[in-house]
Amino acid sequence: MKVVGLAIVRTGSDLNEPVPLTVATELSSFGFFQRQSVKEMLMFLTKTFMKRTEPGQRQSVEHEGYVVHCYVRSDGLGGTVTTDGEYPARVAFVMLGQLLDEFAQKQGDSWKTVTTPESVTFPPADEYLQKYQNPAEADKITKIQKDLDETTQILHKTIDSVLERGVKLDNLVEKSNDLSAQSKLFYKSAKKTNSCCVVS
């Protein structure tokens, strides 16, 4: 699971096509000579899919093993997160929402007049890109879900291993019933001796 790139984009009806304001990429898994082509393709996909994303809408578009997660806020500020196919969409949208909120908070309304692509410097974009490479560490809910999945697997293994022993389990149940009867006898005799304990 990995995040390949993210972009913060200005959209709006006054524009012919969306304007990428800031872009961050993690292309180390591609060959050196492929990286520029991959980055250009990411920008093409970002512009193409952002044109087709309405304000307030979230969508994930799959393309050749990668998924471009798109979101446009009602004010026209939007963004994309491009991941591999295994990356959880929910985490990508959480990241995108937080990134856009922080961008709007720090930039104010200045982004609404930008027309030059990739002309807004926003260092937190690279930080988000690194932080969200491992979705389980970056997102608490995903981490909890992963821990629950592991616990469930352990429980299934434990139950399966107990059921394989069948006969031994019945013996344990019988012994447990015997122990329970002996415990009641012990309490009854303790009651008679000490007359301080109540057994129902």
Short mmCIF file of C-alpha atoms in Angstrom, two decimals:
data_model
loop_
_atom_site.label_atom_id
_atom_site.label_comp_id
_atom_site.label_asym_id
_atom_site.label_seq_id
_atom_site.Cartn_x
_atom_site.Cartn_y
_atom_site.Cartn_z
CA MET A 1 0.00 0.00 0.00
CA LYS A 2 1.41 3.34 -0.98
CA VAL A 3 0.54 6.90 -1.88
CA VAL A 4 2.12 7.94 -5.19
CA GLY A 5 1.04 11.55 -5.28
CA LEU A 6 -1.31 14.22 -4.12
CA ALA A 7 -2.42 17.53 -5.52
CA ILE A 8 -4.33 20.54 -4.22
CA VAL A 9 -6.39 22.00 -7.03
CA ARG A 10 -8.40 25.14 -7.72
CA THR A 11 -11.63 24.34 -9.56
CA GLY A 12 -14.52 26.49 -10.65
CA SER A 13 -16.85 27.41 -13.46
CA ASP A 14 -14.68 30.44 -14.31
CA LEU A 15 -11.78 28.15 -15.30
CA ASN A 16 -11.31 26.21 -18.54
CA GLU A 17 -9.58 23.48 -16.59
CA PRO A 18 -8.59 22.93 -12.95
CA VAL A 19 -5.36 24.58 -11.75
CA PRO A 20 -3.05 22.40 -9.63
CA LEU A 21 -1.89 24.76 -6.87
CA THR A 22 0.60 22.48 -5.17
CA VAL A 23 1.74 18.93 -5.95
CA ALA A 24 3.69 16.32 -3.99
CA THR A 25 4.86 12.98 -5.38
CA GLU A 26 6.62 9.87 -4.11
CA LEU A 27 8.00 8.21 -7.23
CA SER A 28 10.97 6.30 -5.83
CA SER A 29 9.37 3.00 -6.90
CA PHE A 30 9.71 4.10 -10.55
CA GLY A 31 12.91 4.16 -12.56
CA PHE A 32 14.73 7.50 -12.70
CA PHE A 33 13.95 8.06 -16.38
CA GLN A 34 10.26 7.13 -15.89
CA ARG A 35 9.57 9.60 -13.08
CA GLN A 36 8.92 12.67 -15.21
CA SER A 37 6.50 10.76 -17.43
CA VAL A 38 4.71 9.35 -14.37
CA LYS A 39 4.42 12.84 -12.86
CA GLU A 40 2.98 14.21 -16.11
CA MET A 41 0.49 11.34 -16.21
CA LEU A 42 -0.53 12.05 -12.60
CA MET A 43 -1.18 15.70 -13.52
CA PHE A 44 -3.19 14.67 -16.57
CA LEU A 45 -5.33 12.29 -14.48
CA THR A 46 -5.75 14.90 -11.76
CA LYS A 47 -7.01 17.56 -14.18
CA THR A 48 -9.21 15.11 -16.08
CA PHE A 49 -10.91 13.65 -13.00
CA MET A 50 -11.21 16.98 -11.15
CA LYS A 51 -13.11 18.41 -14.15
CA ARG A 52 -15.64 15.64 -13.66
CA THR A 53 -15.98 15.96 -9.88
CA GLU A 54 -18.80 18.18 -8.67
CA PRO A 55 -18.44 20.40 -5.56
CA GLY A 56 -19.15 18.37 -2.43
CA GLN A 57 -18.52 15.09 -4.26
CA ARG A 58 -15.98 12.38 -3.50
CA GLN A 59 -15.07 9.76 -6.05
CA SER A 60 -12.39 7.15 -6.62
CA VAL A 61 -11.36 6.36 -10.19
CA GLU A 62 -9.27 3.27 -10.95
CA HIS A 63 -6.71 3.36 -13.74
CA GLU A 64 -4.17 0.60 -14.49
CA GLY A 65 -3.70 -0.61 -10.91
CA TYR A 66 -3.80 2.86 -9.38
CA VAL A 67 -6.71 4.75 -7.86
CA VAL A 68 -7.19 8.51 -8.02
CA HIS A 69 -9.30 9.66 -5.06
CA CYS A 70 -10.92 13.03 -5.86
CA TYR A 71 -12.72 15.52 -3.65
CA VAL A 72 -13.96 19.05 -4.29
CA ARG A 73 -15.15 21.24 -1.44
CA SER A 74 -18.13 23.54 -1.88
CA ASP A 75 -15.78 26.58 -2.14
CA GLY A 76 -14.05 25.08 -5.21
CA LEU A 77 -10.88 23.94 -3.46
CA GLY A 78 -10.25 20.34 -4.36
CA GLY A 79 -7.62 17.69 -4.38
CA THR A 80 -6.56 14.26 -5.46
CA VAL A 81 -4.66 11.47 -3.78
CA THR A 82 -3.26 8.82 -6.12
CA THR A 83 -2.62 5.44 -4.50
CA ASP A 84 -2.10 1.85 -5.47
CA GLY A 85 -5.18 -0.36 -5.61
CA GLU A 86 -4.75 -1.79 -2.10
CA TYR A 87 -4.75 1.55 -0.28
CA PRO A 88 -7.97 2.09 1.76
CA ALA A 89 -10.18 4.75 0.16
CA ARG A 90 -11.45 5.93 3.54
CA VAL A 91 -7.92 6.80 4.69
CA ALA A 92 -7.20 8.60 1.41
CA PHE A 93 -10.28 10.78 1.86
CA VAL A 94 -9.43 11.47 5.53
CA MET A 95 -5.98 12.64 4.42
CA LEU A 96 -7.45 14.73 1.62
CA GLY A 97 -9.98 16.41 3.91
CA GLN A 98 -7.33 17.28 6.51
CA LEU A 99 -4.90 18.50 3.84
CA LEU A 100 -7.48 20.78 2.20
CA ASP A 101 -8.63 22.18 5.55
CA GLU A 102 -5.05 22.99 6.58
CA PHE A 103 -4.31 24.51 3.18
CA ALA A 104 -7.40 26.76 3.33
CA GLN A 105 -6.58 27.78 6.89
CA LYS A 106 -2.99 28.77 6.08
CA GLN A 107 -3.60 30.29 2.64
CA GLY A 108 -6.86 32.10 3.36
CA ASP A 109 -8.64 33.10 0.14
CA SER A 110 -5.43 33.86 -1.78
CA TRP A 111 -5.70 30.55 -3.69
CA LYS A 112 -8.95 31.69 -5.34
CA THR A 113 -7.08 34.00 -7.76
CA VAL A 114 -4.13 31.73 -8.65
CA THR A 115 -3.95 30.80 -12.34
CA THR A 116 -0.35 29.53 -12.61
CA PRO A 117 -0.04 25.75 -12.08
CA GLU A 118 2.05 24.56 -9.11
CA SER A 119 2.82 28.11 -8.00
CA VAL A 120 1.72 27.84 -4.34
CA THR A 121 4.37 26.59 -1.93
CA PHE A 122 2.84 24.39 0.76
CA PRO A 123 5.42 22.20 2.60
CA PRO A 124 2.82 20.25 4.64
CA ALA A 125 1.82 18.47 1.40
CA ASP A 126 5.12 16.56 1.45
CA GLU A 127 4.64 15.83 5.16
CA TYR A 128 1.18 14.38 4.53
CA LEU A 129 2.57 12.30 1.68
CA GLN A 130 5.16 10.73 3.99
CA LYS A 131 2.88 10.40 7.03
CA TYR A 132 0.16 8.55 5.11
CA GLN A 133 2.44 6.03 3.36
CA ASN A 134 1.43 3.53 6.05
CA PRO A 135 -2.35 3.93 6.45
CA ALA A 136 -2.49 1.90 9.67
CA GLU A 137 -0.05 4.22 11.43
CA ALA A 138 -1.50 7.45 10.06
CA ASP A 139 -5.16 6.72 10.71
CA LYS A 140 -6.23 5.55 14.17
CA ILE A 141 -9.42 3.87 12.95
CA THR A 142 -7.50 1.83 10.39
CA LYS A 143 -4.99 0.85 13.07
CA ILE A 144 -7.81 -0.26 15.38
CA GLN A 145 -9.45 -2.19 12.51
CA LYS A 146 -6.14 -3.90 11.72
CA ASP A 147 -5.69 -4.85 15.40
CA LEU A 148 -9.26 -6.18 15.53
CA ASP A 149 -8.69 -8.22 12.37
CA GLU A 150 -5.56 -9.74 13.91
CA THR A 151 -7.43 -10.50 17.16
CA THR A 152 -10.28 -12.08 15.20
CA GLN A 153 -7.81 -14.29 13.35
CA ILE A 154 -6.28 -15.37 16.65
CA LEU A 155 -9.72 -16.11 18.09
CA HIS A 156 -10.68 -18.15 15.03
CA LYS A 157 -7.46 -20.13 15.32
CA THR A 158 -8.07 -20.74 19.04
CA ILE A 159 -11.64 -21.90 18.50
CA ASP A 160 -10.58 -24.10 15.59
CA SER A 161 -7.81 -25.70 17.65
CA VAL A 162 -10.21 -26.34 20.55
CA LEU A 163 -12.82 -27.91 18.26
CA GLU A 164 -10.19 -30.27 16.82
CA ARG A 165 -9.68 -31.72 20.26
CA GLY A 166 -13.39 -32.60 20.66
CA VAL A 167 -13.17 -35.44 23.21
CA LYS A 168 -10.78 -33.58 25.50
CA LEU A 169 -13.16 -30.61 25.54
CA ASP A 170 -15.99 -32.86 26.77
CA ASN A 171 -13.72 -34.18 29.55
CA LEU A 172 -12.96 -30.62 30.61
CA VAL A 173 -16.67 -29.81 30.72
CA GLU A 174 -17.33 -32.86 32.91
CA LYS A 175 -14.51 -31.92 35.25
CA SER A 176 -15.84 -28.40 35.41
CA ASN A 177 -19.27 -29.69 36.44
CA ASP A 178 -17.66 -31.92 39.10
CA LEU A 179 -15.64 -29.00 40.39
CA SER A 180 -18.76 -26.88 40.60
CA ALA A 181 -20.60 -29.56 42.64
CA GLN A 182 -17.58 -29.95 44.95
CA SER A 183 -17.44 -26.19 45.39
CA LYS A 184 -21.09 -26.13 46.44
CA LEU A 185 -20.45 -28.93 48.94
CA PHE A 186 -17.48 -26.99 50.30
CA TYR A 187 -19.59 -23.85 50.78
CA LYS A 188 -22.39 -25.85 52.41
CA SER A 189 -19.97 -27.44 54.88
CA ALA A 190 -18.33 -24.06 55.49
CA LYS A 191 -21.77 -22.61 56.20
CA LYS A 192 -22.50 -25.27 58.76
CA THR A 193 -19.11 -24.85 60.39
CA ASN A 194 -18.84 -21.07 60.38
CA SER A 195 -22.47 -20.06 59.78
CA CYS A 196 -21.18 -16.86 58.16
CA CYS A 197 -21.36 -17.79 54.47
CA VAL A 198 -24.58 -17.82 52.47
CA VAL A 199 -24.95 -20.16 49.50
CA SER A 200 -28.00 -20.04 47.29
#
